[in-house]
Coordinates of C-alpha atoms in Angstrom, one line a residue:
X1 CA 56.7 -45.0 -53.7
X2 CA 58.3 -43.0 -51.2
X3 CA 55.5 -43.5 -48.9
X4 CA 55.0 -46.8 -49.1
X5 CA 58.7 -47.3 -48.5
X6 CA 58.6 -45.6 -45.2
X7 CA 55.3 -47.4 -44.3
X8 CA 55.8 -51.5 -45.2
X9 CA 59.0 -52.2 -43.1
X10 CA 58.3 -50.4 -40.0
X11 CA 55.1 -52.9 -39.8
X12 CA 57.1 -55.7 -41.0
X13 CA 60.0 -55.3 -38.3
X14 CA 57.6 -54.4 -35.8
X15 CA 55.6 -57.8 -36.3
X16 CA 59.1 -59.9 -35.6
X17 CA 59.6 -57.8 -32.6
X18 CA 56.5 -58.3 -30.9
X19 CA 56.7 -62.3 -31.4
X20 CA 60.3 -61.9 -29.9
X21 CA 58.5 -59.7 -27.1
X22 CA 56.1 -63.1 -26.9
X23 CA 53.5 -60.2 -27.7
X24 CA 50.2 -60.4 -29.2
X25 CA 48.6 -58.7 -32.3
X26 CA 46.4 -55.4 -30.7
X27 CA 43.3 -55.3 -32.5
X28 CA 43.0 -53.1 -35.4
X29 CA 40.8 -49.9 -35.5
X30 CA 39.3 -50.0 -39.1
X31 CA 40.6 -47.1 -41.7
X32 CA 38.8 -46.1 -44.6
X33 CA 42.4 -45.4 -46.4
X34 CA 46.0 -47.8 -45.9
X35 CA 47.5 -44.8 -44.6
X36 CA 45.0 -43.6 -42.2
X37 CA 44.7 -39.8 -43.3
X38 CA 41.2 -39.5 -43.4
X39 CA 41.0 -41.1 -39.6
X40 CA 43.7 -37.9 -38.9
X41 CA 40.7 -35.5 -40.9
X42 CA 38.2 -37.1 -38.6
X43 CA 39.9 -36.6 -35.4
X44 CA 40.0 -33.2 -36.2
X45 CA 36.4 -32.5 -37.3
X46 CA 35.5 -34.0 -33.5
X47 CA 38.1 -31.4 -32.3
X48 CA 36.2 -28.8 -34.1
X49 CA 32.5 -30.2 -33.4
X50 CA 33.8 -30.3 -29.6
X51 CA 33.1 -34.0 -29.6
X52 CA 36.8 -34.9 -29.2
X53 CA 36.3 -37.4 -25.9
X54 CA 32.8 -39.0 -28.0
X55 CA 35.4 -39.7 -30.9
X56 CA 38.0 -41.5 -28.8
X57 CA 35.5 -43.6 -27.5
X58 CA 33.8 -44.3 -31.0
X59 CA 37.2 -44.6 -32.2
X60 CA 38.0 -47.8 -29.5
X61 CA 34.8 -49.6 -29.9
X62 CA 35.1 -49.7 -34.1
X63 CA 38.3 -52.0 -33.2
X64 CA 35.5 -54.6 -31.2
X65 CA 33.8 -55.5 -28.3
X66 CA 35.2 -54.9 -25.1
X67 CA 38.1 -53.4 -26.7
X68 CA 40.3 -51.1 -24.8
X69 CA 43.3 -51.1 -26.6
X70 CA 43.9 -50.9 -30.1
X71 CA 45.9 -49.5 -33.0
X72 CA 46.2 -47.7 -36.3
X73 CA 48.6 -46.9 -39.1
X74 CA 48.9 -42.8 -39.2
X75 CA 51.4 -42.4 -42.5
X76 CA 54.3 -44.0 -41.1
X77 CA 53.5 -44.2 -37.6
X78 CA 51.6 -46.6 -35.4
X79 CA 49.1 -45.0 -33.2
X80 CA 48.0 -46.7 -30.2
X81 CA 44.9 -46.0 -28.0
X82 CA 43.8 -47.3 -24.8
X83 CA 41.2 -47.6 -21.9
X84 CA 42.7 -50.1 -19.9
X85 CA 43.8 -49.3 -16.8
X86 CA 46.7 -52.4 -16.5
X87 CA 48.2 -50.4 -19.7
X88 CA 47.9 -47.0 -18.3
X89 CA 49.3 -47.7 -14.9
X90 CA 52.1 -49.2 -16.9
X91 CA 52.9 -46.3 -18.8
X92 CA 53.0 -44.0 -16.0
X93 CA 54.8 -45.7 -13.6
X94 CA 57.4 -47.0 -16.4
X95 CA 61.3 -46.0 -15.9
X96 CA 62.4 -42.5 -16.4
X97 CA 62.7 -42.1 -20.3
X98 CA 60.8 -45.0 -21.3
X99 CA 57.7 -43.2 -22.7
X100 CA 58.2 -39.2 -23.4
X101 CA 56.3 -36.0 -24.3
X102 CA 58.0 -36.2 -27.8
X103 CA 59.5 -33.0 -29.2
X104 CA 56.9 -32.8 -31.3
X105 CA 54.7 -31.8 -28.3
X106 CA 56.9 -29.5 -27.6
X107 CA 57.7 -27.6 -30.5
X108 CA 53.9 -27.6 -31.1
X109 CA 52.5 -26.4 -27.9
X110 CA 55.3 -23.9 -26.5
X111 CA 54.0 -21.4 -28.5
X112 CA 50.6 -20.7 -25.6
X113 CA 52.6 -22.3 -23.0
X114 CA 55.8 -21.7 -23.2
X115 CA 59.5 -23.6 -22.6
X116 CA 58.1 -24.5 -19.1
X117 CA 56.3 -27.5 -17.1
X118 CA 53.9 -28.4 -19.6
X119 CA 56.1 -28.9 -22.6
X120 CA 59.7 -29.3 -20.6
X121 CA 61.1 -32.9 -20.2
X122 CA 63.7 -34.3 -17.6
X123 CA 66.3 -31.9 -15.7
X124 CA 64.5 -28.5 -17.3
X125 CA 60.8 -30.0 -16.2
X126 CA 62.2 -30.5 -12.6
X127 CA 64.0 -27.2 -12.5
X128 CA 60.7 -25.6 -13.6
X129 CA 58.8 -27.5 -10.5
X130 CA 61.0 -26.5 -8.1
X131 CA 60.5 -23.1 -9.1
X132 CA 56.9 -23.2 -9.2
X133 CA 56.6 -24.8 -5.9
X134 CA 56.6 -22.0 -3.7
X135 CA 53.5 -20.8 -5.3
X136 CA 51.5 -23.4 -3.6
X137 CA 51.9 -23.6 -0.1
X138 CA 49.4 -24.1 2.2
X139 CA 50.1 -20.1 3.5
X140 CA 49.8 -19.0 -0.3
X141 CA 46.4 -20.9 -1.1
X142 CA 44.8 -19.3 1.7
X143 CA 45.6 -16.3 0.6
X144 CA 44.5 -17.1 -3.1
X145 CA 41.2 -18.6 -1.0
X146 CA 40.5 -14.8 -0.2
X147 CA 41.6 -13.3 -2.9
X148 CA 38.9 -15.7 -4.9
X149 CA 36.0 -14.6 -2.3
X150 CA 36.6 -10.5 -3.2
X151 CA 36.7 -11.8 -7.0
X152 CA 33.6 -13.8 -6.3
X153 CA 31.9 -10.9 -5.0
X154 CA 33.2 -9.0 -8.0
X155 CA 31.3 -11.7 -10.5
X156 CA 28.5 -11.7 -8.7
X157 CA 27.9 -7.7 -8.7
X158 CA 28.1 -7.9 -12.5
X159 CA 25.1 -10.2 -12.8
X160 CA 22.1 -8.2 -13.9
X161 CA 19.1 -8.5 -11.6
X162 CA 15.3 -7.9 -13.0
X163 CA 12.6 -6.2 -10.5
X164 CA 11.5 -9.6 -9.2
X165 CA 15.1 -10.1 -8.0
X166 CA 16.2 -12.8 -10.9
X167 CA 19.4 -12.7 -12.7
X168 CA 18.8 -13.0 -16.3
X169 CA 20.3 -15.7 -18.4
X170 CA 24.2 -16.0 -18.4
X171 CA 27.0 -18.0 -19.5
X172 CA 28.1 -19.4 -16.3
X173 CA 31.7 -20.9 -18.6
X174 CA 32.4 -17.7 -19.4
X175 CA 31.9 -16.2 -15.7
X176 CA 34.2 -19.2 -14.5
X177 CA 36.9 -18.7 -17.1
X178 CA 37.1 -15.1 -16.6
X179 CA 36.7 -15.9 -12.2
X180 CA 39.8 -18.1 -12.3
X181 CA 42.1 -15.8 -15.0
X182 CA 41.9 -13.2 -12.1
X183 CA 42.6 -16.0 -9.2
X184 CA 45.7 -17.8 -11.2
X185 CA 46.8 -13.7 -11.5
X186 CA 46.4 -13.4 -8.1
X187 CA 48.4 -16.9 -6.9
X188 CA 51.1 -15.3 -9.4
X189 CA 51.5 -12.0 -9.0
X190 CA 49.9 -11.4 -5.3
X191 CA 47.6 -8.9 -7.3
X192 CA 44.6 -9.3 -9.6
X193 CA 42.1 -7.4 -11.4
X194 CA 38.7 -8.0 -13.2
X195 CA 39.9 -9.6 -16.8
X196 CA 37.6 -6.4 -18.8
X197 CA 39.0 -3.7 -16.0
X198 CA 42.2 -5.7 -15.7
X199 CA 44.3 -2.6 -17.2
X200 CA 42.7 -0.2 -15.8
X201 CA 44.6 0.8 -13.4
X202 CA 47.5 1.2 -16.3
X203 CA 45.3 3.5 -18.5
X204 CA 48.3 6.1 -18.7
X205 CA 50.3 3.4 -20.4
X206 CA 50.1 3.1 -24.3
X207 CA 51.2 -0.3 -24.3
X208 CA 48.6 -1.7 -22.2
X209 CA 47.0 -4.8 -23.6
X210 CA 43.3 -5.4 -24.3
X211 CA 42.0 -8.2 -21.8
X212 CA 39.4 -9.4 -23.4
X213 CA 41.2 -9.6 -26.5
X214 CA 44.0 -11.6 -24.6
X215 CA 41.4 -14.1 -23.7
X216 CA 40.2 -15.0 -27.1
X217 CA 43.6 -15.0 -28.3
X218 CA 44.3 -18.1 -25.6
X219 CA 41.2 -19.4 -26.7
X220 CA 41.7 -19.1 -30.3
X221 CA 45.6 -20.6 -29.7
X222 CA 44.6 -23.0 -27.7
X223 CA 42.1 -25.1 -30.2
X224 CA 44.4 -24.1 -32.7
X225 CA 47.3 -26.4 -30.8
X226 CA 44.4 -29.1 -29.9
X227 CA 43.9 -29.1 -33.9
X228 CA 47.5 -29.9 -34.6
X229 CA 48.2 -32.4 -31.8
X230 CA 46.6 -35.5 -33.8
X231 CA 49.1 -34.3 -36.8
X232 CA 52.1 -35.9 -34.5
X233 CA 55.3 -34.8 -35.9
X234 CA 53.7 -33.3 -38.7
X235 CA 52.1 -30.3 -37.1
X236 CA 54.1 -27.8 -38.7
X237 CA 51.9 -28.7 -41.6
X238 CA 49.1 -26.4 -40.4
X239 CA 50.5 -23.4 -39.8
X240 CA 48.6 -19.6 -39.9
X241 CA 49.7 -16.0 -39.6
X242 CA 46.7 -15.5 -37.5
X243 CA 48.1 -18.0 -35.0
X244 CA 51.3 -16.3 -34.8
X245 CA 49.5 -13.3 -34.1
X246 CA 47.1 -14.7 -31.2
X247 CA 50.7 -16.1 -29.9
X248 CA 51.9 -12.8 -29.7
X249 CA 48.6 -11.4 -28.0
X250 CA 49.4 -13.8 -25.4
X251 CA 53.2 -13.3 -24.8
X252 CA 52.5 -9.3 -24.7
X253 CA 49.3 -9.8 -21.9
X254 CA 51.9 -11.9 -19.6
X255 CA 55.0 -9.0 -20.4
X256 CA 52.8 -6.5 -19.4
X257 CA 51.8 -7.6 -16.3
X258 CA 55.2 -8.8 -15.2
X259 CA 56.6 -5.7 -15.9
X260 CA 54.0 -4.0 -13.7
X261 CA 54.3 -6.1 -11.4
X262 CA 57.7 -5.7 -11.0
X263 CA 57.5 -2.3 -11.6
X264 CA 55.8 -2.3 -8.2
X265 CA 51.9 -1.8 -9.7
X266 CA 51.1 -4.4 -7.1
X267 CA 48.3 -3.0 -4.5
X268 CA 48.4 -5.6 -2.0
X269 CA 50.6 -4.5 1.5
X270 CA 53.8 -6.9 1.6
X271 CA 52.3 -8.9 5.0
X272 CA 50.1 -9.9 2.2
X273 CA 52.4 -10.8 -0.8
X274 CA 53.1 -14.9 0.6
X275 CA 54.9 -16.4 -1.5
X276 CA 54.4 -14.3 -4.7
X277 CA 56.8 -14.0 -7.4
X278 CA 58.2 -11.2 -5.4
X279 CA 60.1 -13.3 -3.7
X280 CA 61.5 -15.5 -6.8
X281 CA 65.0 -17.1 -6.7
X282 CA 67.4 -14.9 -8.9
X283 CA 66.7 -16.8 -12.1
X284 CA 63.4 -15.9 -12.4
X285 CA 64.6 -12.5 -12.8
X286 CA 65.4 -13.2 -16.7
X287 CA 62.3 -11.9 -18.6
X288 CA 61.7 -14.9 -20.6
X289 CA 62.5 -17.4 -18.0
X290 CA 60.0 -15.8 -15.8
X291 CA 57.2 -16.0 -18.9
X292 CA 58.1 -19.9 -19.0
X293 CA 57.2 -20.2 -15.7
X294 CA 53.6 -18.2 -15.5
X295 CA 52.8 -19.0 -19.0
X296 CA 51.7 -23.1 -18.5
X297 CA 50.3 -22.1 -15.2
X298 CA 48.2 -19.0 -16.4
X299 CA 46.6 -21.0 -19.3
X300 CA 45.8 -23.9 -17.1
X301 CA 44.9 -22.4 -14.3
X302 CA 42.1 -20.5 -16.0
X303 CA 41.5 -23.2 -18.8
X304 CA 41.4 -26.2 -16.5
X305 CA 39.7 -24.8 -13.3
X306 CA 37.4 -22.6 -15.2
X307 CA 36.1 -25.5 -17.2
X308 CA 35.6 -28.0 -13.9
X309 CA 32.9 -24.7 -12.2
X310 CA 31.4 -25.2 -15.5
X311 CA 31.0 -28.7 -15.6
X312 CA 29.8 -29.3 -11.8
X313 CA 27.3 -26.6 -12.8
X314 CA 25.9 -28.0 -15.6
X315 CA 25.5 -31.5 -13.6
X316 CA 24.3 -29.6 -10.5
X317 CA 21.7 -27.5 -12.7
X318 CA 20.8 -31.2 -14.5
X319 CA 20.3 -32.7 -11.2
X320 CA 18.6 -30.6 -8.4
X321 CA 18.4 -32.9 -6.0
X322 CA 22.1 -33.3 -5.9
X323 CA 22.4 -29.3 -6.0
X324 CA 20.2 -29.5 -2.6
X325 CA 22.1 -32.0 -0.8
X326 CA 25.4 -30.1 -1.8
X327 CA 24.0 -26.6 -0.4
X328 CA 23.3 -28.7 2.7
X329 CA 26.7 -29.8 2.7
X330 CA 28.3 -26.8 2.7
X331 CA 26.2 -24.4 4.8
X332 CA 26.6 -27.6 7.5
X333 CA 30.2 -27.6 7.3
X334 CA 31.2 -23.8 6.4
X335 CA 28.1 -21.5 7.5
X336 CA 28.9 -21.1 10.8
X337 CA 32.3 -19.5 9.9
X338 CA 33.3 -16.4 9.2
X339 CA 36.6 -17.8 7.7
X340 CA 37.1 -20.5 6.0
X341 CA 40.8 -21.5 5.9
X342 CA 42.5 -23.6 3.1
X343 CA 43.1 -26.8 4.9
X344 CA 39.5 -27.4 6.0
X345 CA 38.1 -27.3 2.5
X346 CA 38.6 -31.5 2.6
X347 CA 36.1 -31.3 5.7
X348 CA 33.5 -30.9 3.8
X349 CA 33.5 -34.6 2.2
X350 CA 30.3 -34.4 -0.2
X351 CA 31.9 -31.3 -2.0
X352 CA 35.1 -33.4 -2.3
X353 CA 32.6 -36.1 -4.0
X354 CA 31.1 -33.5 -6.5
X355 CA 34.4 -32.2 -7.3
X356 CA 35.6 -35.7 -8.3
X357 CA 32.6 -36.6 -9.9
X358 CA 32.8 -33.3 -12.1
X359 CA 36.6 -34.6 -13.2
X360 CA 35.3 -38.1 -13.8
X361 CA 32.3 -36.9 -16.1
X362 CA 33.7 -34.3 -18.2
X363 CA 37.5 -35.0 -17.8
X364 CA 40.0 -31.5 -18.5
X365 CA 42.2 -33.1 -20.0
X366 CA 40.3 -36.0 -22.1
X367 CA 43.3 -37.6 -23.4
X368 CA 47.5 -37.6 -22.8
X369 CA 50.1 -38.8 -25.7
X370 CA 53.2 -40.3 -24.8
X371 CA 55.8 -41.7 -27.2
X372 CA 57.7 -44.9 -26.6
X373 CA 61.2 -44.1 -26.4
X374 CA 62.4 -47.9 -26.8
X375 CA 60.6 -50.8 -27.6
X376 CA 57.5 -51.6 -25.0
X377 CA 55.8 -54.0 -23.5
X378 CA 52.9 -53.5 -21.9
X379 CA 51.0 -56.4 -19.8
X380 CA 47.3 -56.4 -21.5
X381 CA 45.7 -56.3 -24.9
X382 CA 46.8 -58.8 -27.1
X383 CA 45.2 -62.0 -28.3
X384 CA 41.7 -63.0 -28.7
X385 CA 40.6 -62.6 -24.9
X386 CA 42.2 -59.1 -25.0
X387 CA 44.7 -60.2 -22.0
X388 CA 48.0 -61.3 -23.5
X389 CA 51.1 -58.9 -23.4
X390 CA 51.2 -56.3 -26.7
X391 CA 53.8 -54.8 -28.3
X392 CA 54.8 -50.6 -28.7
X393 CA 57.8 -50.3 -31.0
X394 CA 60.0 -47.3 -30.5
X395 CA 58.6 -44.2 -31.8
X396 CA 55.0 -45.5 -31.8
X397 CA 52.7 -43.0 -29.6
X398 CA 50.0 -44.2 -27.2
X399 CA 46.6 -42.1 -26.4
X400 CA 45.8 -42.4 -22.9
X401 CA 42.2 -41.8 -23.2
X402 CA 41.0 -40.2 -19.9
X403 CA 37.4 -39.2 -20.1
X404 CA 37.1 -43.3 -22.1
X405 CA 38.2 -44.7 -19.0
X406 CA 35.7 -42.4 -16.7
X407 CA 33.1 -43.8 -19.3
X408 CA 33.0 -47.0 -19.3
X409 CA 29.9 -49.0 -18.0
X410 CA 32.0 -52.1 -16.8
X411 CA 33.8 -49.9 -14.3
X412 CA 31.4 -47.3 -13.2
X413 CA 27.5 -48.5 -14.4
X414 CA 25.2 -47.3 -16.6
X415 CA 25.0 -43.8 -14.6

């Protein structure tokens, strides 16, 4: 009874808001229950399966034929989705305040990346910019570019090489990941390390933490967040003492190494230490403060880039002829130089188009939720052609379904 009392007037009200709007119904994506719970179990068996960008797309074309937006009940909240680019450009270009991250967010993700730019909203998000900032000028991303050469070397020594001078068969996604931990550690701290020999320098201290079992803690955390995203609100619902524990993993990794760091561990000479945290602002000096800022920026530094190497590869490996013309590219461009510097990396405009290409086929970030902090209107998706004005009542969330938009054959082709 409760339920239902929570879930009939919210759709009601909404429905004489929207004609008041001069809104159209969005069509409806079908549910196998009024409430939508097993739609919630489904989205998190794709999360599992690692077929979370396949579901959203299934999900959008159960609601009908050239469907990009549509809706759901999810308990007693409606949950929008959309492909359509009118509606996206909409959303992130509306007014300060309009659409927001949504505490839930939040509350549910600051435990791998902490109170900083990922989960922060309005005065505290800019405040955490500004301090981040410094760490990507020009000056220090060419001294991140070399520190990723010496790193690259590093990965490359590892490989194991038979008689007839092959490598044998490797995880290139795990190479990547563990490649562009040590780079983000390096645009941080000015210093970085191999992630397996990343203590070793600090064997004399007993509290030095295990790298490798840092890594499958953020790994482990990190699905374990993606898991409780489509819950909304209700996250806290799922809740583990081995989470908590990968969460403290991850909180003692980043200590450690800002303590050492600031201890003066570092081994780079200070000509070389641009823009480091070294030369923070005062506030940064606060242990916990200075976590918020490297912990978003750690995780998605080696999450995000890590996982773009990985995907180029796998197209490049798919599609030799494309590999070729890309060696081409670069040997034209870069082989005649015996240093590359950070602001001629856009010469090189075929790598620029694999890069892009890489983002648009398997999208980082596959999808974004925002919540509507008012009432919303946004310009397309109503009505039986799909191009009348629809209606997001306040506290409704909307999926902005990346890697949907990359696919879709009436933007892009077949291929």
């Amino acid at each position: 009874i409760i339920l239902l009392v929570k879930y009939l007037p919210p759709s009601l009200s909404g429905m004489q808001k929207s004609a008041r709007f001069g809104c159209e119904a969005v069509p409806n994506i079908p549910l196998r229950d009024k409430l939508g719970i097993q739609k919630l179990r489904d989205h998190v068996q794709a999360r599992k399966e690692h077929r979370f960008p396949s579901f959203l797309i299934e999900t959008l074309d159960s609601a009908g034929k050239n469907v990009h937006t549509a809706s759901h009940r999810a308990v007693n909240t409606e949950m929008f989705y959309t492909r359509d680019m009118e509606n996206i450009k909409a959303i992130l270009n509306a007014p300060q305040g309009d659409f927001v991250l949504g505490s839930s967010r939040g509350l549910n993700f600051a435990p791998v990346l902490g109170d900083g730019l990922f989960t922060a909203e309005g005065q505290e998000w800019q405040h955490y910019r500004t301090c981040a900032r410094p760490l990507f000028t020009q000056a220090r991303q060419q001294s991140n570019l070399k520190a990723i050469e010496r790193l690259l070397y590093k990965m490359w020594a590892s490989l194991s090489v038979d008689d007839k001078g092959w490598t044998e068969e490797v995880d290139l996604q795990t190479l990547f990941l563990d490649l562009m931990l040590d780079a983000t550690i390096d645009l941080l701290l000015g210093d970085s390390q191999h992630p397996v020999e990343s203590t070793s320098q600090h064997a004399d201290r007993p509290d030095k933490p295990n790298a490798t079992t840092f890594v499958a803690s953020l790994d482990a955390a990190s699905t374990y967040v993606g898991n409780r995203t489509v819950l909304g609100k209700f996250f806290w619902v799922q809740q583990s003492g081995a989470f908590l524990d990968h969460c403290k993993v991850i909180r003692s990794y980043i200590d450690f190494h800002l303590s050492t760091f600031q201890g003066g561990a570092s081994s780079q000479s200070p000509s070389e230490k641009v823009a480091s945290i070294e030369q923070a602002p005062s506030q940064w000096q606060d242990p916990k403060e200075l976590r918020n800022l490297v912990q978003p920026i750690l995780s998605t530094g080696r999450n995000g880039t890590g996982a773009l190497l990985a995907v180029i590869f796998f197209y490049l490996l798919k599609n030799p002829s494309i590999h070729d013309m890309l060696r081409h590219a670069v040997i034209s461009t870069f082989g005649h130089k015996g240093v590359i510097e950070f602001s001629e990396l856009d010469s090189c405009e075929y790598l620029n188009f694999c890069t892009l290409e890489g983002l648009r086929l398997g999208s980082i970030v596959p999808a974004i939720i925002r919540s509507a902090k008012r009432d919303i209107k946004l310009p397309r998706g109503g009505g039986c052609d799909r191009q009348s004005p629809i209606f997001l009542p306040k506290g409704s969330s909307i999926m902005i379904c990346i890697q949907a938009v990359h696919l879709r054959t009436d933007l892009w082709g077949d291929d």
